Coordinates of C-alpha atoms in Angstrom, one line a residue:
M277 CA 49.9 -9.6 -2.8
R278 CA 47.4 -9.5 -5.6
T279 CA 45.0 -11.8 -3.8
T280 CA 45.2 -9.6 -0.6
Q281 CA 44.3 -6.5 -2.6
T282 CA 41.3 -8.3 -4.2
F283 CA 40.0 -9.5 -0.9
L284 CA 40.5 -6.0 0.6
R285 CA 38.5 -4.4 -2.2
F286 CA 35.8 -7.1 -1.9
G287 CA 35.6 -6.6 1.8
L288 CA 35.2 -2.8 1.5
T289 CA 32.5 -3.3 -1.1
V290 CA 30.6 -5.7 1.2
A291 CA 31.0 -3.3 4.1
A292 CA 29.6 -0.4 2.1
A293 CA 26.7 -2.5 0.8
A294 CA 25.9 -3.5 4.4
A295 CA 26.0 0.1 5.6
L296 CA 23.9 1.5 2.8
P297 CA 20.5 0.3 4.1
L298 CA 21.3 1.5 7.6
A299 CA 22.2 5.0 6.3
L300 CA 19.1 5.1 4.2
A301 CA 16.8 4.0 7.0
A302 CA 18.0 6.7 9.4
P303 CA 15.4 9.3 8.1
A304 CA 12.7 6.6 8.3
A305 CA 13.4 6.0 11.9
V306 CA 12.7 9.7 12.6
A307 CA 9.4 9.4 10.7
W308 CA 8.4 6.2 12.6
G309 CA 8.8 8.1 15.9
S310 CA 5.9 10.4 15.0
G311 CA 3.6 9.1 17.7
I312 CA 0.3 9.8 15.9
S313 CA -1.8 8.1 13.3
V314 CA -4.0 10.2 11.0
S315 CA -6.8 8.8 8.8
T316 CA -9.6 10.1 6.7
S317 CA -13.0 8.8 5.7
G318 CA -15.1 11.0 3.4
T319 CA -15.1 14.4 5.0
T320 CA -14.0 13.2 8.5
V321 CA -10.4 13.4 9.6
S322 CA -9.3 11.4 12.7
V323 CA -6.1 11.3 14.7
T324 CA -5.1 8.7 17.3
T325 CA -2.1 8.6 19.7
S326 CA -0.9 6.9 22.8
A327 CA 1.8 9.4 23.5
C328 CA -0.1 11.8 25.8
P329 CA -0.4 11.0 29.5
S330 CA -3.3 12.3 31.4
N331 CA -3.0 14.9 34.1
G332 CA -6.3 13.8 35.6
S333 CA -8.6 16.1 33.6
S334 CA -7.3 16.1 30.0
F335 CA -4.8 14.5 27.6
G336 CA -4.1 17.5 25.3
D337 CA -5.3 19.0 22.1
A338 CA -5.1 18.3 18.4
S339 CA -5.2 21.0 15.7
L340 CA -6.2 20.6 12.0
L341 CA -4.3 23.2 9.9
S342 CA -5.2 23.9 6.3
N343 CA -2.8 25.5 3.7
G344 CA -1.7 29.0 4.8
Q345 CA -2.0 28.2 8.5
A346 CA 1.4 28.1 10.2
N347 CA 0.9 27.4 13.8
F348 CA -1.2 25.3 16.2
A349 CA -3.5 28.2 17.3
Q350 CA -4.6 28.9 13.7
G351 CA -6.1 25.5 13.1
R352 CA -9.4 23.9 14.1
Q353 CA -8.7 22.6 17.6
M354 CA -10.2 19.6 19.3
S355 CA -9.5 18.1 22.8
L356 CA -8.1 14.6 22.9
T357 CA -10.5 12.0 24.5
G358 CA -9.9 8.4 25.4
T359 CA -8.0 6.3 27.9
S360 CA -4.4 6.3 29.2
T361 CA -3.5 3.8 26.4
S362 CA -5.2 5.5 23.4
Q363 CA -6.4 9.1 22.8
S364 CA -8.2 10.4 19.7
A365 CA -9.8 13.5 18.2
S366 CA -11.8 13.9 14.9
W367 CA -13.1 16.7 12.7
T368 CA -16.2 16.4 10.5
G369 CA -17.2 18.4 7.5
V370 CA -13.6 18.8 6.2
G371 CA -13.4 20.0 2.6
P372 CA -11.1 18.6 0.0
G373 CA -7.4 19.7 0.3
T374 CA -4.1 19.1 2.0
Y375 CA -4.1 19.4 5.8
T376 CA -1.6 19.1 8.6
V377 CA -2.6 17.5 12.0
I378 CA -0.6 18.5 15.1
V379 CA -1.1 16.9 18.5
V380 CA 0.2 18.7 21.6
C381 CA 0.0 16.9 24.9
Q382 CA -1.2 18.6 28.1
D383 CA 2.4 18.9 29.3
G384 CA 3.2 21.0 26.3
S385 CA 5.2 18.3 24.3
T386 CA 4.3 17.6 20.7
A387 CA 3.2 14.0 20.2
G388 CA 3.5 14.4 16.4
T389 CA 2.7 16.1 13.2
Q390 CA 1.4 14.5 10.0
S391 CA 0.0 15.7 6.7
I392 CA -3.1 14.2 5.0
I393 CA -5.0 14.7 1.8
V394 CA -8.8 14.8 1.9
S395 CA -10.3 14.1 -1.5
A396 CA -13.6 15.3 -2.8
P397 CA -16.4 12.7 -2.4
A398 CA -17.1 10.7 -5.5
A399 CA -20.1 11.9 -7.4
T400 CA -22.9 9.5 -7.7
P401 CA -23.9 8.8 -11.3
T402 CA -27.5 9.5 -12.1
I403 CA -29.7 7.3 -14.2
S404 CA -32.5 8.8 -16.2
T405 CA -35.7 7.0 -17.2
T406 CA -36.4 9.5 -20.0
T407 CA -35.4 9.0 -23.6
T408 CA -33.4 12.3 -23.5
P409 CA -29.6 11.6 -23.1
T410 CA -28.2 12.9 -19.8
A411 CA -24.7 13.3 -18.6
T412 CA -23.4 11.2 -15.7
A413 CA -20.8 12.3 -13.3
S414 CA -17.2 11.2 -14.0
P415 CA -15.1 9.7 -11.2
S416 CA -13.1 12.2 -9.1
R417 CA -9.3 12.3 -9.4
G418 CA -7.8 9.0 -10.6
V419 CA -4.2 8.6 -9.7
M420 CA -2.8 11.3 -7.4
G421 CA 0.4 13.1 -8.5
G422 CA 3.6 13.2 -6.5
L423 CA 6.0 10.5 -5.4
G424 CA 5.0 7.3 -7.0
G425 CA 1.6 8.5 -8.2
A426 CA -0.4 6.1 -6.0
V427 CA -3.7 6.9 -4.3
K428 CA -2.4 5.4 -1.0
D429 CA 0.7 6.9 0.7
Y430 CA 2.8 4.0 1.9
G431 CA 5.1 6.1 4.0
T432 CA 8.8 6.8 4.3
A433 CA 9.7 3.2 5.2
T434 CA 8.4 1.9 2.0
V435 CA 10.1 4.6 -0.1
V436 CA 13.4 4.0 1.7
G437 CA 13.1 0.2 1.3
G438 CA 12.4 0.6 -2.5
G439 CA 15.3 3.0 -2.8
A440 CA 17.6 0.5 -1.1
L441 CA 16.5 -2.3 -3.4
V442 CA 17.2 -0.1 -6.5
V443 CA 20.6 0.9 -5.2
T444 CA 21.5 -2.7 -4.3
G445 CA 20.4 -3.8 -7.8
T446 CA 22.5 -1.1 -9.5
V447 CA 25.6 -2.0 -7.5
A448 CA 25.1 -5.7 -8.2
A449 CA 24.7 -5.0 -11.9
A450 CA 27.8 -2.8 -12.0
W451 CA 29.8 -5.4 -10.1
F452 CA 28.6 -8.2 -12.4
L453 CA 29.5 -6.2 -15.6
R454 CA 32.9 -5.2 -14.2
R455 CA 33.7 -8.8 -13.3
R456 CA 32.5 -10.1 -16.7
S457 CA 34.7 -7.6 -18.6
K458 CA 37.8 -8.7 -16.7
P459 CA 37.5 -12.4 -15.7
H460 CA 40.8 -12.4 -14.0
R461 CA 39.5 -10.0 -11.3
L462 CA 37.1 -10.8 -8.5

């Protein structure tokens, strides 16, 4: 009787541990289905997608929204160009800030929405040949604030994976300490 209860508890624990990563990955699966990829280089923001089929003359439009803009029509709009396997649009002269890119296909469906941060260009230090001391520019923004504090955003999948590792480690540590305090239990 005692052995059966122990195996039952152990089996339920293993089942819960196996189901935890699946439950945590569910929101990440939604984020992976975005259908667009947004990147920035200096003051240029680019978006690529393969989700918009052509109707013969166009693929759709993309819109760059800054803070305070709530819908597609308020942003800077660009037509998607490319082929049936890859479409893209880009905006130049984008100032520093947080932006949202929305891609709407020609059939009216939304291919995806993604936020991006455009940072200020790094100032170039100046070197003076005179004997008078001059100030040089300091680097712009070091580590960005927010989740993790990293300059690169690794996405939802990485955050979920890290969270799953932390939870698994915590459960394993609790199980080990519980077992160690009562050696007659499994």
